[in-house]
PDB file of C-alpha atoms in Angstrom:
ATOM      1  CA  MET A   1      27.727  10.239   1.960  1.00 36.00           C
ATOM      2  CA  LYS A   2      25.730   8.315   5.327  1.00 34.00           C
ATOM      3  CA  THR A   3      23.916   5.860   4.049  1.00 33.00           C
ATOM      4  CA  PRO A   4      19.984   6.365   5.265  1.00 32.00           C
ATOM      5  CA  TYR A   5      17.646   4.916   7.507  1.00 30.00           C
ATOM      6  CA  ILE A   6      13.691   5.206   7.058  1.00 28.00           C
ATOM      7  CA  ILE A   7      11.139   4.235  10.081  1.00 26.00           C
ATOM      8  CA  ILE A   8       9.066   1.165   8.906  1.00 28.00           C
ATOM      9  CA  PHE A   9       7.181  -0.729  11.332  1.00 27.00           C
ATOM     10  CA  LEU A  10       6.190  -3.674   9.336  1.00 27.00           C
ATOM     11  CA  MET A  11       3.109  -5.620  10.623  1.00 29.00           C
ATOM     12  CA  MET A  12       2.111  -8.783   9.920  1.00 30.00           C
ATOM     13  CA  MET A  13      -1.789  -8.047   8.867  1.00 33.00           C
ATOM     14  CA  GLN A  14      -4.740  -9.415   9.786  1.00 38.00           C
ATOM     15  CA  ILE A  15      -6.631 -10.114   6.749  1.00 45.00           C
ATOM     16  CA  CYS A  16      -4.269 -10.996   3.909  1.00 46.00           C
ATOM     17  CA  ILE A  17      -6.271 -12.129   0.688  1.00 46.00           C
ATOM     18  CA  TYR A  18      -3.276 -11.241  -1.793  1.00 48.00           C
ATOM     19  CA  ALA A  19       0.667 -13.004  -1.388  1.00 47.00           C
ATOM     20  CA  GLN A  20       3.316 -12.651  -3.579  1.00 55.00           C
ATOM     21  CA  SER A  21       6.276 -15.210  -4.002  1.00 76.00           C
ATOM     22  CA  SER A  22       8.275 -15.113  -0.915  1.00 83.00           C
ATOM     23  CA  GLN A  23      12.388 -14.413  -1.001  1.00 85.00           C
ATOM     24  CA  THR A  24      15.144 -15.501   1.872  1.00 84.00           C
ATOM     25  CA  ILE A  25      17.657 -13.211   2.200  1.00 82.00           C
ATOM     26  CA  LYS A  26      20.881 -12.997   3.688  1.00 80.00           C
ATOM     27  CA  LEU A  27      21.866  -9.764   6.422  1.00 78.00           C
ATOM     28  CA  ASP A  28      25.109  -8.375   5.982  1.00 76.00           C
ATOM     29  CA  ASN A  29      25.792  -6.920   9.749  1.00 76.00           C
ATOM     30  CA  ASN A  30      22.146  -6.827  10.301  1.00 73.00           C
ATOM     31  CA  LYS A  31      21.832  -5.102   7.445  1.00 77.00           C
ATOM     32  CA  VAL A  32      19.593  -5.498   4.245  1.00 78.00           C
ATOM     33  CA  LYS A  33      19.985  -3.056   1.055  1.00 78.00           C
ATOM     34  CA  SER A  34      16.397  -2.484  -1.364  1.00 81.00           C
ATOM     35  CA  GLU A  35      18.463  -3.562  -4.715  1.00 81.00           C
ATOM     36  CA  ALA A  36      19.105  -7.146  -2.975  1.00 80.00           C
ATOM     37  CA  ILE A  37      14.732  -7.253  -2.760  1.00 83.00           C
ATOM     38  CA  ASN A  38      13.094  -8.632  -5.866  1.00 85.00           C
ATOM     39  CA  PRO A  39      11.698  -5.939  -7.989  1.00 87.00           C
ATOM     40  CA  ASP A  40       7.965  -8.146  -7.663  1.00 86.00           C
ATOM     41  CA  LEU A  41       8.516  -7.485  -3.960  1.00 86.00           C
ATOM     42  CA  GLN A  42       8.807  -3.963  -3.768  1.00 87.00           C
ATOM     43  CA  TYR A  43       7.465  -2.656  -7.468  1.00 91.00           C
ATOM     44  CA  LEU A  44       3.774  -2.976  -8.248  1.00 91.00           C
ATOM     45  CA  PHE A  45       4.323  -3.163 -11.672  1.00 93.00           C
ATOM     46  CA  PRO A  46       7.292  -4.830 -13.828  1.00 91.00           C
ATOM     47  CA  ASP A  47       7.827  -1.626 -15.593  1.00 93.00           C
ATOM     48  CA  PHE A  48       7.150   2.343 -15.198  1.00 94.00           C
ATOM     49  CA  GLN A  49       3.425   2.411 -16.803  1.00 94.00           C
ATOM     50  CA  LYS A  50       1.594   5.765 -18.281  1.00 95.00           C
ATOM     51  CA  GLY A  51       0.003   7.364 -15.296  1.00 94.00           C
ATOM     52  CA  GLN A  52      -1.848  11.007 -14.269  1.00 94.00           C
ATOM     53  CA  VAL A  53      -1.059  13.024 -10.577  1.00 93.00           C
ATOM     54  CA  PHE A  54      -4.324  15.165  -9.749  1.00 94.00           C
ATOM     55  CA  LEU A  55      -3.496  17.540  -7.590  1.00 91.00           C
ATOM     56  CA  LYS A  56      -5.471  19.710  -5.294  1.00 91.00           C
ATOM     57  CA  GLU A  57      -4.581  22.879  -6.870  1.00 89.00           C
ATOM     58  CA  GLY A  58      -6.575  21.710  -9.769  1.00 90.00           C
ATOM     59  CA  LYS A  59      -2.815  20.739 -12.103  1.00 89.00           C
ATOM     60  CA  LYS A  60      -3.152  17.488 -13.931  1.00 92.00           C
ATOM     61  CA  ILE A  61       0.284  16.060 -14.883  1.00 90.00           C
ATOM     62  CA  SER A  62       0.628  12.786 -17.113  1.00 92.00           C
ATOM     63  CA  CYS A  63       4.205  10.786 -16.674  1.00 90.00           C
ATOM     64  CA  GLN A  64       5.586   7.709 -16.128  1.00 92.00           C
ATOM     65  CA  LEU A  65       4.687   6.278 -12.973  1.00 94.00           C
ATOM     66  CA  ASN A  66       5.211   2.988 -10.769  1.00 94.00           C
ATOM     67  CA  TYR A  67       4.043   2.325  -7.364  1.00 95.00           C
ATOM     68  CA  ASN A  68       6.935   0.611  -5.115  1.00 92.00           C
ATOM     69  CA  PHE A  69       5.325  -0.172  -1.496  1.00 88.00           C
ATOM     70  CA  LEU A  70       8.540  -1.534  -0.058  1.00 86.00           C
ATOM     71  CA  THR A  71       9.289   2.317   0.535  1.00 88.00           C
ATOM     72  CA  ASP A  72       4.993   2.864   0.156  1.00 90.00           C
ATOM     73  CA  GLU A  73       6.106   5.368  -2.864  1.00 91.00           C
ATOM     74  CA  ILE A  74       4.920   6.577  -6.114  1.00 94.00           C
ATOM     75  CA  LEU A  75       7.834   7.145  -8.286  1.00 92.00           C
ATOM     76  CA  PHE A  76       7.747   8.556 -11.536  1.00 90.00           C
ATOM     77  CA  ILE A  77      10.573   9.464 -14.078  1.00 86.00           C
ATOM     78  CA  ASP A  78      12.144  12.470 -14.490  1.00 82.00           C
ATOM     79  CA  ALA A  79      13.461  14.387 -17.861  1.00 80.00           C
ATOM     80  CA  ASN A  80      16.890  12.991 -17.245  1.00 84.00           C
ATOM     81  CA  GLY A  81      15.264   9.738 -16.977  1.00 85.00           C
ATOM     82  CA  LYS A  82      15.884   9.431 -13.134  1.00 85.00           C
ATOM     83  CA  LYS A  83      13.866   7.765 -10.803  1.00 87.00           C
ATOM     84  CA  MET A  84      12.063  10.179  -8.247  1.00 88.00           C
ATOM     85  CA  ALA A  85       9.291   9.585  -5.580  1.00 89.00           C
ATOM     86  CA  LEU A  86       6.399  12.109  -5.603  1.00 89.00           C
ATOM     87  CA  ALA A  87       6.556  14.664  -2.590  1.00 85.00           C
ATOM     88  CA  ASN A  88       3.863  16.089  -0.073  1.00 87.00           C
ATOM     89  CA  PRO A  89       1.308  13.360  -0.679  1.00 86.00           C
ATOM     90  CA  GLU A  90      -1.243  16.047   1.194  1.00 89.00           C
ATOM     91  CA  ASP A  91      -1.479  17.582  -2.385  1.00 90.00           C
ATOM     92  CA  LEU A  92      -3.047  14.922  -3.924  1.00 90.00           C
ATOM     93  CA  ILE A  93      -6.091  13.785  -5.080  1.00 93.00           C
ATOM     94  CA  GLU A  94      -6.027  11.113  -6.982  1.00 95.00           C
ATOM     95  CA  VAL A  95      -3.216   8.886  -8.735  1.00 96.00           C
ATOM     96  CA  PHE A  96      -3.722   6.824 -11.774  1.00 97.00           C
ATOM     97  CA  ILE A  97      -0.824   4.528 -12.971  1.00 96.00           C
ATOM     98  CA  GLY A  98      -2.419   2.780 -16.221  1.00 94.00           C
ATOM     99  CA  ASN A  99      -6.117   2.066 -15.182  1.00 93.00           C
ATOM    100  CA  ARG A 100      -5.751   1.682 -11.528  1.00 95.00           C
ATOM    101  CA  SER A 101      -6.360   4.407  -8.820  1.00 96.00           C
ATOM    102  CA  PHE A 102      -4.477   5.289  -5.754  1.00 97.00           C
ATOM    103  CA  ILE A 103      -4.844   7.782  -3.226  1.00 95.00           C
ATOM    104  CA  ALA A 104      -2.590   9.317  -0.442  1.00 93.00           C
ATOM    105  CA  THR A 105      -3.580   9.334   3.033  1.00 91.00           C
ATOM    106  CA  ASP A 106      -1.569  10.243   6.305  1.00 88.00           C
ATOM    107  CA  LYS A 107      -1.211   6.409   6.722  1.00 89.00           C
ATOM    108  CA  GLY A 108       0.339   5.696   3.084  1.00 91.00           C
ATOM    109  CA  TYR A 109      -0.788   5.014  -0.291  1.00 95.00           C
ATOM    110  CA  TYR A 110      -3.748   2.868  -0.751  1.00 95.00           C
ATOM    111  CA  GLU A 111      -5.501   1.553  -3.950  1.00 95.00           C
ATOM    112  CA  VAL A 112      -8.787   1.825  -4.949  1.00 96.00           C
ATOM    113  CA  ILE A 113     -10.466  -1.230  -5.738  1.00 94.00           C
ATOM    114  CA  GLU A 114     -14.292  -0.409  -5.821  1.00 95.00           C
ATOM    115  CA  LYS A 115     -15.176   3.631  -5.952  1.00 94.00           C
ATOM    116  CA  GLY A 116     -18.133   5.040  -4.301  1.00 93.00           C
ATOM    117  CA  ALA A 117     -19.521   6.918  -1.637  1.00 93.00           C
ATOM    118  CA  ILE A 118     -17.556   3.882   0.818  1.00 93.00           C
ATOM    119  CA  SER A 119     -14.531   2.612  -1.208  1.00 96.00           C
ATOM    120  CA  LEU A 120     -13.132  -0.614  -1.222  1.00 95.00           C
ATOM    121  CA  ALA A 121      -9.356   0.184  -1.058  1.00 95.00           C
ATOM    122  CA  TYR A 122      -6.130  -1.951  -0.386  1.00 93.00           C
ATOM    123  CA  LYS A 123      -2.940  -1.736   1.572  1.00 92.00           C
ATOM    124  CA  TRP A 124       0.221  -3.347  -0.176  1.00 90.00           C
ATOM    125  CA  THR A 125       2.754  -3.889   2.474  1.00 85.00           C
ATOM    126  CA  CYS A 126       5.925  -5.476   2.288  1.00 81.00           C
ATOM    127  CA  ASN A 127       6.784  -7.862   5.219  1.00 78.00           C
ATOM    128  CA  ILE A 128      10.289  -7.940   6.305  1.00 77.00           C
ATOM    129  CA  THR A 129      10.349 -10.863   9.313  1.00 74.00           C
ATOM    130  CA  GLU A 130      13.009 -12.977  10.669  1.00 72.00           C
ATOM    131  CA  LYS A 131      13.032 -16.704   8.926  1.00 68.00           C
ATOM    132  CA  GLY A 132      11.091 -19.032  11.460  1.00 62.00           C
ATOM    133  CA  GLN A 133       9.261 -16.582  13.345  1.00 55.00           C
ATOM    134  CA  GLU A 134       6.158 -15.180  13.358  1.00 48.00           C
ATOM    135  CA  GLY A 135       6.388 -11.251  13.616  1.00 45.00           C
ATOM    136  CA  ALA A 136       7.488  -8.662  11.829  1.00 41.00           C
ATOM    137  CA  LEU A 137      11.247  -6.907  12.418  1.00 38.00           C
ATOM    138  CA  GLY A 138      11.787  -3.337  13.149  1.00 38.00           C
ATOM    139  CA  ILE A 139      13.868  -0.816  11.500  1.00 35.00           C
ATOM    140  CA  THR A 140      15.732   1.853  13.366  1.00 32.00           C
ATOM    141  CA  THR A 141      16.686   5.624  11.239  1.00 30.00           C
ATOM    142  CA  ASP A 142      18.340   8.153  11.655  1.00 30.00           C
ATOM    143  CA  ALA A 143      17.116   9.718   8.165  1.00 29.00           C
ATOM    144  CA  PRO A 144      14.509  12.874   7.752  1.00 28.00           C
ATOM    145  CA  GLY A 145      11.338  12.326   6.691  1.00 29.00           C
ATOM    146  CA  ILE A 146      11.134  11.629   2.835  1.00 28.00           C
ATOM    147  CA  TYR A 147       8.509  14.150   2.257  1.00 27.00           C
ATOM    148  CA  GLN A 148      10.703  17.098   2.537  1.00 27.00           C
ATOM    149  CA  MET A 149      11.477  18.413  -0.439  1.00 26.00           C
ATOM    150  CA  LYS A 150       9.310  18.460  -4.080  1.00 35.00           C
ATOM    151  CA  GLN A 151      11.269  16.058  -5.939  1.00 42.00           C
ATOM    152  CA  ILE A 152      12.995  13.321  -3.774  1.00 42.00           C
ATOM    153  CA  SER A 153      15.469  11.420  -5.657  1.00 48.00           C
ATOM    154  CA  PHE A 154      14.809   7.519  -5.082  1.00 54.00           C
ATOM    155  CA  ASP A 155      17.931   5.666  -4.689  1.00 60.00           C
ATOM    156  CA  ALA A 156      19.323   2.447  -3.369  1.00 67.00           C
ATOM    157  CA  ARG A 157      18.510   2.293   0.858  1.00 76.00           C
ATOM    158  CA  THR A 158      19.857   0.216   3.426  1.00 77.00           C
ATOM    159  CA  TRP A 159      17.792  -0.855   6.627  1.00 70.00           C
ATOM    160  CA  LYS A 160      19.452  -2.303  10.165  1.00 73.00           C
ATOM    161  CA  LEU A 161      17.311  -4.892  11.699  1.00 69.00           C
ATOM    162  CA  ASP A 162      17.406  -6.080  15.047  1.00 69.00           C
ATOM    163  CA  VAL A 163      18.600  -9.526  14.105  1.00 64.00           C
ATOM    164  CA  ASP A 164      22.067 -10.929  12.280  1.00 65.00           C
ATOM    165  CA  LYS A 165      20.095 -13.786  10.237  1.00 74.00           C
ATOM    166  CA  GLU A 166      18.456 -14.474   7.114  1.00 79.00           C
ATOM    167  CA  ALA A 167      15.023 -12.694   6.538  1.00 78.00           C
ATOM    168  CA  LEU A 168      12.312 -14.066   4.785  1.00 80.00           C
ATOM    169  CA  VAL A 169      10.193 -11.322   2.273  1.00 82.00           C
ATOM    170  CA  THR A 170       6.997 -11.123   1.945  1.00 82.00           C
ATOM    171  CA  VAL A 171       4.177  -9.091   0.261  1.00 81.00           C
ATOM    172  CA  LYS A 172       0.502  -8.808   1.548  1.00 83.00           C
ATOM    173  CA  VAL A 173      -2.740  -6.998   0.639  1.00 87.00           C
ATOM    174  CA  THR A 174      -5.299  -6.304   3.084  1.00 89.00           C
ATOM    175  CA  PRO A 175      -8.114  -4.635   2.646  1.00 92.00           C
ATOM    176  CA  TYR A 176      -9.855  -1.572   3.776  1.00 95.00           C
ATOM    177  CA  LEU A 177     -12.982   0.489   3.417  1.00 96.00           C
ATOM    178  CA  TYR A 178     -12.501   4.241   2.526  1.00 95.00           C
ATOM    179  CA  PHE A 179     -14.755   7.315   3.750  1.00 91.00           C
ATOM    180  CA  ASN A 180     -14.151  10.666   5.280  1.00 88.00           C
ATOM    181  CA  SER A 181     -10.765  10.345   4.353  1.00 87.00           C
ATOM    182  CA  LYS A 182     -10.150   7.283   6.444  1.00 90.00           C
ATOM    183  CA  CYS A 183      -9.450   3.910   5.884  1.00 93.00           C
ATOM    184  CA  VAL A 184     -10.861   1.394   8.178  1.00 94.00           C
ATOM    185  CA  LEU A 185      -9.456  -2.291   8.444  1.00 93.00           C
ATOM    186  CA  ILE A 186     -11.913  -4.823   7.495  1.00 94.00           C
ATOM    187  CA  LYS A 187     -12.107  -7.647   9.489  1.00 92.00           C
ATOM    188  CA  GLY A 188     -16.097  -8.451   8.499  1.00 94.00           C
ATOM    189  CA  ALA A 189     -19.736  -7.201   8.262  1.00 95.00           C
ATOM    190  CA  LYS A 190     -19.317  -5.100  11.117  1.00 95.00           C
ATOM    191  CA  GLU A 191     -16.945  -2.188   9.229  1.00 95.00           C
ATOM    192  CA  PHE A 192     -20.001  -2.283   6.253  1.00 96.00           C
ATOM    193  CA  LEU A 193     -22.616  -1.402   9.023  1.00 95.00           C
ATOM    194  CA  LYS A 194     -20.627   0.936  10.698  1.00 93.00           C
ATOM    195  CA  ALA A 195     -20.027   2.742   7.415  1.00 93.00           C
ATOM    196  CA  PHE A 196     -23.974   2.431   6.461  1.00 92.00           C
ATOM    197  CA  PRO A 197     -25.389   3.000   9.636  1.00 93.00           C
ATOM    198  CA  SER A 198     -28.499   3.893   8.041  1.00 94.00           C
ATOM    199  CA  LYS A 199     -29.035   0.395   6.077  1.00 94.00           C
ATOM    200  CA  LYS A 200     -27.953  -1.991   8.432  1.00 95.00           C
ATOM    201  CA  VAL A 201     -31.053  -3.979   7.695  1.00 96.00           C
ATOM    202  CA  GLU A 202     -30.569  -4.225   4.393  1.00 96.00           C
ATOM    203  CA  ILE A 203     -27.117  -5.134   4.623  1.00 96.00           C
ATOM    204  CA  LYS A 204     -28.095  -7.812   7.301  1.00 96.00           C
ATOM    205  CA  SER A 205     -30.461  -9.274   5.041  1.00 96.00           C
ATOM    206  CA  TYR A 206     -28.218  -9.158   1.890  1.00 96.00           C
ATOM    207  CA  ILE A 207     -25.319 -11.062   3.829  1.00 96.00           C
ATOM    208  CA  ASP A 208     -27.653 -13.640   5.114  1.00 96.00           C
ATOM    209  CA  LYS A 209     -28.913 -14.401   1.187  1.00 96.00           C
ATOM    210  CA  ASN A 210     -25.481 -13.807  -0.198  1.00 96.00           C
ATOM    211  CA  PRO A 211     -23.002 -14.721   2.347  1.00 95.00           C
ATOM    212  CA  VAL A 212     -19.871 -13.027   1.749  1.00 94.00           C
ATOM    213  CA  ASP A 213     -15.901 -13.871   2.814  1.00 91.00           C
ATOM    214  CA  PHE A 214     -14.486 -11.334   3.489  1.00 90.00           C
ATOM    215  CA  LYS A 215     -10.951 -12.754   2.578  1.00 86.00           C
ATOM    216  CA  VAL A 216     -11.952 -13.449  -0.923  1.00 87.00           C
ATOM    217  CA  GLU A 217     -11.802 -10.188  -3.414  1.00 89.00           C
ATOM    218  CA  ALA A 218     -15.003 -11.283  -5.750  1.00 90.00           C
ATOM    219  CA  ASP A 219     -16.860 -11.295  -2.486  1.00 92.00           C
ATOM    220  CA  LEU A 220     -15.336  -7.812  -1.094  1.00 93.00           C
ATOM    221  CA  ARG A 221     -16.225  -6.286  -4.000  1.00 94.00           C
ATOM    222  CA  ARG A 222     -19.823  -7.520  -4.340  1.00 95.00           C
ATOM    223  CA  ILE A 223     -20.625  -6.640  -0.921  1.00 96.00           C
ATOM    224  CA  THR A 224     -19.597  -2.827  -1.289  1.00 96.00           C
ATOM    225  CA  THR A 225     -20.774  -2.372  -4.989  1.00 96.00           C
ATOM    226  CA  TYR A 226     -24.082  -3.603  -3.116  1.00 96.00           C
ATOM    227  CA  CYS A 227     -23.830  -0.962  -0.085  1.00 96.00           C
ATOM    228  CA  ASN A 228     -23.437   1.629  -2.531  1.00 95.00           C
ATOM    229  CA  SER A 229     -26.022   0.892  -4.597  1.00 96.00           C
ATOM    230  CA  LEU A 230     -28.622   1.285  -1.030  1.00 94.00           C
TER     231      LEU A 230
END
């Protein structure tokens, strides 16, 4: 069977508020396999957790779940004990893994950190970059879309990179505001002012009196909670 390839553009994030340990991997003929990447650099949880999947059609499914941010897939374990990926994310309202919430968008899955009319959400990203180089490596593929079936078998995958050298694998988390079914990258106060246009005066006053570091999680939670209280 031909090894599947998928297209991923791994970009260095502008704002990083969390980073796990990194890993150096040696490429074999310009390729790296998912099984060669440390689990903590691709799975959000060390083990599958109790979870619930809420569908737009009104159904709720309870099962063991995990999030793989290397492939940006929510995984579950089927009746035969096999790892499968949730299909058709456009049919999902929300996914709970343990007590953590995830939403599906056309840009992939986001974790909801503070829920409200305007929510604070995180995008987990696994970056594979050439060691010693800034920026990310392009990954090419000839595989069909990964969401074409109701249930997709999750098997080891291989990515073909543009260089035949060592690569560095890292994980980064980037904060976004989620509203009107869109995720907007948080760069500073401007995004909050745009999200709450009728409350600009109050938000500016609050930030003046309570400075916000937009790279610190506690500050992002605080300003999001305040804005939603207005």
